[in-house]
């Protein structure tokens, strides 16, 4: 399932970030390969959002290096990140309710035909993109306001793909979604991997993480607290890394059981 | 924005019937080919979606569904216009005479210009209360430049309009950069610019502007398109119809070639036919009086240009985006403060142009220019025409439709010799009614999942 290229498309080396007296990130390492889904997990305040925002260029880093395809780059503003090929889908989707799906997909980078917005090509491309992603929405010409939460989420993700990015960051894409919509979004994440994109998925939902991620990177109090291949890692190990509890009720019970079995 | 929402929804292999004439289905024809061979097992269309029936019948059902869903569009205007015209005609049989209709068409251009600028501001979900005062100030500035200082009238016109744009940009700057609510900034402008105008006019109170030539002659009531030639009005009507026809069929051809849903021929013919009837009847009526006034021609040209800018250019798309969601617009890389400042500058510019129209009507700059209920009428026109006060929804044609209603009421009340007091009360009531329709339709849009 995982086939990863040698050089990570995006790598963070020893990244630190301070806000006043708060050390939000300390020496954080992260690697994302093409065709890999990296789940970024951690408790509230662990620094997930800060980390994502440093990659997206919202907060420039204080120390450390961001490498893009092996070469160090400087990302100081959102425009830099977009230029490299990083697309971010934030939790609040930020779509324009009054514009239709095509208008939202192409907002800020409309295709022009002799200086005039080329609605026809935009609509054609939008339909092709949505159908290759198997996104089910009623029509590309209805306003976003009439779509459900899950449909908005997939439109927001599809919007991130319009600029042909190499890395897509999804900030809790399933947080507010129902069963069917969550399944749709997870399907979409897998399709992003099939398109050889690197995906950073922030989630609190271990089931989602186990379902689609290849690697789990755990952040705790702004530091790396382990990076695990999903296949060989149990739910409990990840939770333990997140909470910092190597010795907790779950591990104790498990330990007691193995001890009893040994007897 | 809505021009493609009425197209035939035909995805994958679905065939669509196109009725060629008057609802008679003559042949079956695939409207859009299956455009995506890759999406074989999964259909993009949600099975719960109500697919519009094709042809004329589908047009009617779609229309009914939209009205129920609160997307009233221009419907209240047409109903209102019929009611107003019937009432006034019953009260005074001169109301629907060619001369009176010609009067309406002439006098609506001035406030209509203000309404065009307001449509931009309303699309952002903001309000500009200063347009009346700015229009008055602009007519006074023009008079001061051209009459008191003897400058070239055209140069004076350009200077007056530039001043309007600068005033609008300044108000927009206070709103966008400093963060003062637009309501307060423009309320201050409403008072301040009116004060400046009174100060400029000084003791004399009125500056008469010679109207033999120049812009004031052009905008005066005695100036007609192609010097009252009968062919002039029909030429304009024909030009509008032919351009609409070419535009629609061009779009249909491109959409068909690209394999995306397009508007069926029957619908295009129906729409263009309606437009042709309306415009040629209007041309005939105006010819029956004295011709198409140049003020009206300029107003219509401004509408066409602004409509194009709003619907077909990236700038227009940005205005709609900022009106629909500021955060989304910002994330898409749109410079929100710049859009806000330019929109207020456009509003100020159109207010100044409207002020020139007022000056053309009276051939003078007076203390009362742009005062009274001018501002209210302009706002009412934009809202009555269907532009939402809540931002993001509307077209510039609402300035035309709304002005037809407003000017009909004004002219009708004048014909009936109603007192100003009554006029104010009725105008206030109409504005309230328009806003109520806007709010109620917004509510039912939310209920229908389109808010």
mmCIF file of C-alpha atoms in Angstrom, chain A residues 82 90 92 94-99 103 107-108 110 112-113 116-124 127 131-132 134-139 141-143 145-146 151 159, chain B residues 1 4 9-11 35-36 38-39 42-47 49 254-255 258 260-261 308 312-314 317 320-321 324-325 327-328 331-332 334 392-393 449-451:
data_model
loop_
_atom_site.group_PDB
_atom_site.id
_atom_site.type_symbol
_atom_site.label_atom_id
_atom_site.label_comp_id
_atom_site.label_asym_id
_atom_site.label_seq_id
_atom_site.Cartn_x
_atom_site.Cartn_y
_atom_site.Cartn_z
ATOM 1 C CA UNK A 82 1.122 28.135 -2.619
ATOM 2 C CA UNK A 90 -8.592 24.741 6.952
ATOM 3 C CA UNK A 92 -13.516 26.452 8.668
ATOM 4 C CA UNK A 94 -14.051 29.435 3.938
ATOM 5 C CA UNK A 95 -16.169 29.064 0.827
ATOM 6 C CA UNK A 96 -18.307 31.830 -0.616
ATOM 7 C CA UNK A 97 -21.930 30.838 -0.009
ATOM 8 C CA UNK A 98 -23.271 32.977 -2.817
ATOM 9 C CA UNK A 99 -20.963 31.664 -5.547
ATOM 10 C CA UNK A 103 -16.906 29.906 -8.918
ATOM 11 C CA UNK A 107 -11.899 31.711 -6.842
ATOM 12 C CA UNK A 108 -8.797 33.852 -7.070
ATOM 13 C CA UNK A 110 -10.198 32.267 -12.688
ATOM 14 C CA UNK A 112 -9.524 33.885 -18.708
ATOM 15 C CA UNK A 113 -10.459 33.832 -22.362
ATOM 16 C CA UNK A 116 -13.035 37.590 -19.840
ATOM 17 C CA UNK A 117 -13.794 34.860 -17.308
ATOM 18 C CA UNK A 118 -13.961 31.597 -19.240
ATOM 19 C CA UNK A 119 -16.960 29.987 -17.574
ATOM 20 C CA UNK A 120 -17.208 27.192 -20.129
ATOM 21 C CA UNK A 121 -13.677 25.833 -19.691
ATOM 22 C CA UNK A 122 -13.877 26.309 -15.943
ATOM 23 C CA UNK A 123 -17.124 24.361 -15.801
ATOM 24 C CA UNK A 124 -15.731 21.617 -18.016
ATOM 25 C CA UNK A 127 -16.813 18.573 -13.844
ATOM 26 C CA UNK A 131 -15.814 13.115 -11.506
ATOM 27 C CA UNK A 132 -12.240 11.800 -11.328
ATOM 28 C CA UNK A 134 -15.904 10.612 -7.641
ATOM 29 C CA UNK A 135 -17.327 13.550 -5.786
ATOM 30 C CA UNK A 136 -21.094 13.486 -5.712
ATOM 31 C CA UNK A 137 -22.691 16.872 -5.791
ATOM 32 C CA UNK A 138 -25.976 17.793 -7.434
ATOM 33 C CA UNK A 139 -24.568 20.229 -9.980
ATOM 34 C CA UNK A 141 -23.742 25.367 -10.936
ATOM 35 C CA UNK A 142 -25.605 25.498 -7.654
ATOM 36 C CA UNK A 143 -24.524 27.899 -4.928
ATOM 37 C CA UNK A 145 -25.211 27.493 0.298
ATOM 38 C CA UNK A 146 -27.350 24.589 -0.911
ATOM 39 C CA UNK A 151 -20.325 18.188 0.145
ATOM 40 C CA UNK A 159 -10.600 23.505 -4.558
ATOM 41 C CA UNK B 1 -24.287 34.731 -12.057
ATOM 42 C CA UNK B 4 -26.319 29.085 -16.314
ATOM 43 C CA UNK B 9 -29.059 19.386 -16.315
ATOM 44 C CA UNK B 10 -27.951 16.494 -18.422
ATOM 45 C CA UNK B 11 -25.182 14.374 -17.111
ATOM 46 C CA UNK B 35 -18.196 13.804 -21.229
ATOM 47 C CA UNK B 36 -16.288 11.680 -18.773
ATOM 48 C CA UNK B 38 -13.409 7.761 -16.625
ATOM 49 C CA UNK B 39 -16.401 7.968 -14.326
ATOM 50 C CA UNK B 42 -20.135 6.414 -10.241
ATOM 51 C CA UNK B 43 -22.515 9.123 -11.323
ATOM 52 C CA UNK B 44 -21.656 12.620 -10.257
ATOM 53 C CA UNK B 45 -25.297 13.546 -9.843
ATOM 54 C CA UNK B 46 -26.861 13.050 -6.458
ATOM 55 C CA UNK B 47 -29.907 10.792 -6.922
ATOM 56 C CA UNK B 49 -31.510 16.064 -6.899
ATOM 57 C CA UNK B 254 -19.162 26.974 -26.925
ATOM 58 C CA UNK B 255 -20.922 25.016 -24.196
ATOM 59 C CA UNK B 258 -17.167 21.701 -24.455
ATOM 60 C CA UNK B 260 -21.302 21.034 -20.605
ATOM 61 C CA UNK B 261 -25.015 21.735 -20.113
ATOM 62 C CA UNK B 308 -20.341 42.929 -18.104
ATOM 63 C CA UNK B 312 -17.541 38.467 -16.735
ATOM 64 C CA UNK B 313 -14.397 39.932 -15.251
ATOM 65 C CA UNK B 314 -12.227 38.854 -12.341
ATOM 66 C CA UNK B 317 -16.075 37.997 -9.349
ATOM 67 C CA UNK B 320 -19.208 38.975 -5.324
ATOM 68 C CA UNK B 321 -16.675 36.892 -3.379
ATOM 69 C CA UNK B 324 -20.281 36.295 0.001
ATOM 70 C CA UNK B 325 -17.513 35.561 2.477
ATOM 71 C CA UNK B 327 -12.543 35.076 4.963
ATOM 72 C CA UNK B 328 -12.935 32.916 1.864
ATOM 73 C CA UNK B 331 -7.759 33.036 1.618
ATOM 74 C CA UNK B 332 -8.227 33.011 -2.137
ATOM 75 C CA UNK B 334 -8.144 38.598 -2.940
ATOM 76 C CA UNK B 392 -23.454 38.908 -2.475
ATOM 77 C CA UNK B 393 -26.716 38.719 -4.405
ATOM 78 C CA UNK B 449 -31.261 25.600 1.533
ATOM 79 C CA UNK B 450 -30.146 28.396 -0.683
ATOM 80 C CA UNK B 451 -29.337 31.058 1.887
#
